[in-house]
Short mmCIF file of C-alpha atoms in Angstrom, two decimals:
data_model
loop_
_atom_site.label_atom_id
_atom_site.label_comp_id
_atom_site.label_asym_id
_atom_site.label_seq_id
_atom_site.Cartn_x
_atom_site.Cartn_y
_atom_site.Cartn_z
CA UNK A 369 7.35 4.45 -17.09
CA UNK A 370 5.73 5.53 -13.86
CA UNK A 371 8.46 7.35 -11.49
CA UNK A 372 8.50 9.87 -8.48
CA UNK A 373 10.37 12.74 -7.75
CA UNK A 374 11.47 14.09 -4.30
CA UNK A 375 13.71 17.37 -3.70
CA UNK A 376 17.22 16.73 -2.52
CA UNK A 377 18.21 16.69 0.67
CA UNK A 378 19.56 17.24 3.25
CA UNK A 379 16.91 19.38 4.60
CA UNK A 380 17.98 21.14 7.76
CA UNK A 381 15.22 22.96 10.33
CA UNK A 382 15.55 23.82 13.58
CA UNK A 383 13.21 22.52 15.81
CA UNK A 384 9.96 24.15 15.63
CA UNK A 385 10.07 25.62 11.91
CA UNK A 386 7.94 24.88 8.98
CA UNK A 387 8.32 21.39 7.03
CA UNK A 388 8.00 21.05 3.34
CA UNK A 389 9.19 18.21 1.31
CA UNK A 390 8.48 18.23 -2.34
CA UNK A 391 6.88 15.40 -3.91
CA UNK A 392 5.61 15.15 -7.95
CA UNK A 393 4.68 11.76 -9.74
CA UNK A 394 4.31 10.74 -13.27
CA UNK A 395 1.81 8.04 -13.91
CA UNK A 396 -0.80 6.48 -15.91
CA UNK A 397 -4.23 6.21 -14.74
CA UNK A 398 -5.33 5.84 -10.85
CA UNK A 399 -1.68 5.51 -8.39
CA UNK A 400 -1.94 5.48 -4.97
CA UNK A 401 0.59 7.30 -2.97
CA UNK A 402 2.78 6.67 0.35
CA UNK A 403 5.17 9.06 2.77
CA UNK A 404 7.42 6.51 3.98
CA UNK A 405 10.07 7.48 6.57
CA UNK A 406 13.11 5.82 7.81
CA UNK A 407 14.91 6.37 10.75
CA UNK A 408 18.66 5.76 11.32
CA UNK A 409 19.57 2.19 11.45
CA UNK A 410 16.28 0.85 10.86
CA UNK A 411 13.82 -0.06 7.91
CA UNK A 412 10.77 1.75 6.35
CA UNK A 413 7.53 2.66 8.02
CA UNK A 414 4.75 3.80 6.72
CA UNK A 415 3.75 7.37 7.72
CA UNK A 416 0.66 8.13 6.08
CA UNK A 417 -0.95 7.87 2.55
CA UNK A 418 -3.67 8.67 -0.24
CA UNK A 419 -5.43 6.80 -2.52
CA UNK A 420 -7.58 9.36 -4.77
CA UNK A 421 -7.71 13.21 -5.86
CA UNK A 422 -7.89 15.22 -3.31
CA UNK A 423 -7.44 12.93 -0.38
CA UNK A 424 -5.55 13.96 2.61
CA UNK A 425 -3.23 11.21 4.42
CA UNK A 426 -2.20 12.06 7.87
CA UNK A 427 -0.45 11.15 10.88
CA UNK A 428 2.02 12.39 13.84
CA UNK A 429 1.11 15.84 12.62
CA UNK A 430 2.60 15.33 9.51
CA UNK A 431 -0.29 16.19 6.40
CA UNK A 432 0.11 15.46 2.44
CA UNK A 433 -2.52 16.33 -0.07
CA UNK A 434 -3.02 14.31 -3.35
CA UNK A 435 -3.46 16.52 -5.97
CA UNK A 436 -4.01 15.23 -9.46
CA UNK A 437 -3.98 18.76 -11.10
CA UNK A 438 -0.43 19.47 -10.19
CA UNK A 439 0.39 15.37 -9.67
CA UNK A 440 1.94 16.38 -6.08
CA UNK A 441 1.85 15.06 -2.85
CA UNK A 442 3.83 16.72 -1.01
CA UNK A 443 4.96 16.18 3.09
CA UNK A 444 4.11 19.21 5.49
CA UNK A 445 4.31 19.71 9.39
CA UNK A 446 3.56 23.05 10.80
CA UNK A 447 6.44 22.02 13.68
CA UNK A 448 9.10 19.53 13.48
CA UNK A 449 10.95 17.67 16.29
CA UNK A 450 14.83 16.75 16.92
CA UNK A 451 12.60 13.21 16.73
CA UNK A 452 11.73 13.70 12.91
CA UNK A 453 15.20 13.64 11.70
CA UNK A 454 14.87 10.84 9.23
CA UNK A 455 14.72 9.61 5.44
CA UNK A 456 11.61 10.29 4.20
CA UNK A 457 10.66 8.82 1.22
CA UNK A 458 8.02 9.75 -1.61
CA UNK A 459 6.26 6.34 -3.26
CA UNK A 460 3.36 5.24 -5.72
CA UNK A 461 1.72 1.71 -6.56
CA UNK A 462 -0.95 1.20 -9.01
CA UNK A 463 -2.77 -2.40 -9.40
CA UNK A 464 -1.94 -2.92 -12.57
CA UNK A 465 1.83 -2.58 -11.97
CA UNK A 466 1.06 -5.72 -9.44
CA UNK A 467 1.17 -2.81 -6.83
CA UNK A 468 4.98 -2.65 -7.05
CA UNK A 469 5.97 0.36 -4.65
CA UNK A 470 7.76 2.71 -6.98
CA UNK A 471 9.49 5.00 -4.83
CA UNK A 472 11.10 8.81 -4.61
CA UNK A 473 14.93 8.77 -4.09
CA UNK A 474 14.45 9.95 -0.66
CA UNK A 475 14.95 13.29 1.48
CA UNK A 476 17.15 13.19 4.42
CA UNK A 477 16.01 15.68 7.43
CA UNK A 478 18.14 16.86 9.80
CA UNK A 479 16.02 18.72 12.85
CA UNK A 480 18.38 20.67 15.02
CA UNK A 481 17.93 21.16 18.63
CA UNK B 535 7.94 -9.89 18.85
CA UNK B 536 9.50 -8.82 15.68
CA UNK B 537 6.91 -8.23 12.66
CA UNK B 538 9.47 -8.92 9.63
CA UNK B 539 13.34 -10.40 10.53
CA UNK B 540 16.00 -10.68 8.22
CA UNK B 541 19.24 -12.88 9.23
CA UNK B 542 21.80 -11.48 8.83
CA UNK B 543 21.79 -8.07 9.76
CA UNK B 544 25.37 -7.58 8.19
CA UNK B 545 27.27 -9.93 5.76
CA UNK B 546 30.59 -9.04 4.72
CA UNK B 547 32.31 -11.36 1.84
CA UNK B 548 34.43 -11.58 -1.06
CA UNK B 549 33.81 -11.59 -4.94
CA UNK B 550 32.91 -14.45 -6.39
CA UNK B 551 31.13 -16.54 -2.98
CA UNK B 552 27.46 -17.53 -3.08
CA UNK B 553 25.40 -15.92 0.23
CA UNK B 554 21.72 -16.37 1.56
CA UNK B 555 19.68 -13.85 3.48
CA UNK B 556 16.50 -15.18 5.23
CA UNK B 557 13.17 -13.23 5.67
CA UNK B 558 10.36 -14.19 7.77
CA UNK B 559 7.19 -12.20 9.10
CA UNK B 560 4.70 -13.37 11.88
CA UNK B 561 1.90 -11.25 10.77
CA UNK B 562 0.17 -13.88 8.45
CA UNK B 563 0.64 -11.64 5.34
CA UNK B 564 0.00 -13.54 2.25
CA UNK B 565 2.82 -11.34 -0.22
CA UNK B 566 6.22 -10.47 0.25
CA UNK B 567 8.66 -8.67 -1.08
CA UNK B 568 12.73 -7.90 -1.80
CA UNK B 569 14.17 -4.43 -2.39
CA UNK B 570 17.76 -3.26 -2.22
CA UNK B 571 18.66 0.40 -1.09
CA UNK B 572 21.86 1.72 -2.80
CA UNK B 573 24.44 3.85 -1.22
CA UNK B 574 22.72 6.73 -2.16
CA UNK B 575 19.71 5.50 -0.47
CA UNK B 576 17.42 4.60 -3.83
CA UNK B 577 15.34 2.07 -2.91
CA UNK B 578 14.03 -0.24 -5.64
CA UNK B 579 11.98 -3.85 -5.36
CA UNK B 580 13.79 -6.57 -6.99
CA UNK B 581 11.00 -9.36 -5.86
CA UNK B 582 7.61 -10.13 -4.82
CA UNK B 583 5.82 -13.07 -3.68
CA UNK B 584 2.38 -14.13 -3.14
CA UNK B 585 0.98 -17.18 -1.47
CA UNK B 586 4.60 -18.28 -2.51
CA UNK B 587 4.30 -17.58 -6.02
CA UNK B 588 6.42 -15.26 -8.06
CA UNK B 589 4.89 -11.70 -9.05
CA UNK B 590 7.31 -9.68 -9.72
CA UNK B 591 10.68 -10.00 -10.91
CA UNK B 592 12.25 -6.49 -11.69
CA UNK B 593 14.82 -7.74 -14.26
CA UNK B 594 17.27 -8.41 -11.70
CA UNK B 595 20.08 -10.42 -12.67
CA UNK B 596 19.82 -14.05 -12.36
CA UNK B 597 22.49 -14.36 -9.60
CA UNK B 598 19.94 -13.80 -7.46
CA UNK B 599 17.37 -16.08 -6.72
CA UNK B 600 14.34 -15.90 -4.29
CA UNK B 601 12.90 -19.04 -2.43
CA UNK B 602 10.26 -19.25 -0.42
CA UNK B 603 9.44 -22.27 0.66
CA UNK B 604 5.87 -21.02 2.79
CA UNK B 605 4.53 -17.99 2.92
CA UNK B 606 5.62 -16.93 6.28
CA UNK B 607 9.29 -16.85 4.49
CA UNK B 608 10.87 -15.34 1.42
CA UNK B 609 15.00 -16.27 0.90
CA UNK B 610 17.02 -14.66 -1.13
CA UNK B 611 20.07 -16.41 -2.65
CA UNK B 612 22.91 -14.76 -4.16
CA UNK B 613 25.22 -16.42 -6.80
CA UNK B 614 28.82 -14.91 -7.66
CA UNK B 615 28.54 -11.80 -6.00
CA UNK B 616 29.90 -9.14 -7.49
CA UNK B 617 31.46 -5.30 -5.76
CA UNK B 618 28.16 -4.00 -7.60
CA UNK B 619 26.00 -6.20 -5.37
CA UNK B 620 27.25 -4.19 -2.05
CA UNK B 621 23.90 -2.65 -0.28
CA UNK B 622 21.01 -2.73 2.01
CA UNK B 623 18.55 -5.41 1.26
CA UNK B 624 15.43 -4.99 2.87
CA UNK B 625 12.53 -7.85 3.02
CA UNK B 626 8.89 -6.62 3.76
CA UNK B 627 5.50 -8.02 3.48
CA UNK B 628 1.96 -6.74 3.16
CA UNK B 629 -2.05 -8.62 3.74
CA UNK B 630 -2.41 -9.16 0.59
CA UNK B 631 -1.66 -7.92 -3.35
CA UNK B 632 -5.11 -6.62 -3.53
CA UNK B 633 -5.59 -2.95 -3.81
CA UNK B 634 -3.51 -0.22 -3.38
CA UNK B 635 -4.07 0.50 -0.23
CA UNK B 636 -2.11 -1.90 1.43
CA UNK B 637 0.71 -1.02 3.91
CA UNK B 638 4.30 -2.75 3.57
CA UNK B 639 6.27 -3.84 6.74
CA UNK B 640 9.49 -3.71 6.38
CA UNK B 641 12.50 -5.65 8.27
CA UNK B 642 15.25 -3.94 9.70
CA UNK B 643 17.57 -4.47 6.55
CA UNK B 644 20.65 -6.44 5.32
CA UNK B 645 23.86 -4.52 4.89
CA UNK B 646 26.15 -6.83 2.82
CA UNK B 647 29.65 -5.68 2.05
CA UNK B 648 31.21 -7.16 -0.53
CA UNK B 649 35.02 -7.08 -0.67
#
């Protein structure tokens, strides 16, 4: 069946450095895919998505690339923030799957002042 | 105002009762939804309503039982609850089922304990 993959966390950064969270998929036909983050204590939020090759979702600096090639979509910021330290969390729906939201089992960031 | 509320935010209770956790959204979404978020924060849906009519139903045991009697809310009802059943619940909603493109708001979360 369809599933995602995330890297394990915890990820920890100080604030300022490079963010990369891994993201691959396996899927049949056309998914669409989701960053989803979730901060401490409170439920998901959207952050940004794609929904074909090559698109580019972004939002709040953070950037992801769908790329069918390598089926990744992975989560980038050039320059994270004590702010970002959350859940974030990797996800796919596809129509006929009744868009269920299929998700990643989550990356835990931890930005350091 | 609040987009999606659950009641309660935390239930604590012992083996073998029968609990309810209540969603409702204001936005005027047409689908809903039910996921639960183990302690090692998977998330996975369990439900999904649209218009109030049953969509998906992710072979979850049938102890638990979704109602929703409009579709502003989605209940869920849990029969002889077991240590297994321990978790976040989280209740979200989105426009519609149609495309993929649709964002999911989701409520702050149930943490139920069970003892």
């Amino acid at each position: 069946g369809d599933s995602v993959t995330q890297m394990e966390g915890p990820v920890t950064l100080s604030e300022e450095a490079f963010l990369t969270i891994n993201c691959t998929y396996t899927a049949t036909g056309y998914p669409s895919l989701f960053w989803y983050v979730q901060y401490p204590g409170e439920g998901l939020q959207l952050l940004l998505k794609a929904t074909k090759a090559d698109d580019k979702g972004s939002n709040k600096g953070f950037e992801a690339t769908y790329r069918k090639e390598t089926t990744s979509f992975h989560l980038e910021k050039g320059s994270v923030q004590v702010s970002d330290s959350a859940v974030y969390f990797c996800a796919l729906t596809k129509r006929d799957s009744s868009y269920k939201l299929i998700f990643g089992s989550g990356t835990r960031l931890l930005v350091r002042p | 105002d609040t987009a999606v509320s659950q009641t309660p935010k935390y239930l604590v209770t012992q083996m073998g009762n029968d609990k309810s956790i209540k969603c409702e959204q204001n936005l005027g979404h047409d689908t809903m939804y039910w996921y639960k978020q183990d302690s090692k924060k998977f998330l996975k849906i369990m439900f999904s309503y649209n218009n109030k009519e049953l969509i998906i139903n992710e072979t979850v045991p049938n102890r638990f039982s979704p109602k929703s009697p409009d579709k502003a809310h989605l209940n869920l009802h849990i029969n002889s609850l077991e240590l297994g059943d321990s978790a976040v619940y989280f209740c979200a909603s989105s426009q519609d089922l149609a495309g993929g493109y649709n964002e999911q708001f989701f409520g702050p979360g149930t943490r139920l304990t069970v003892l």
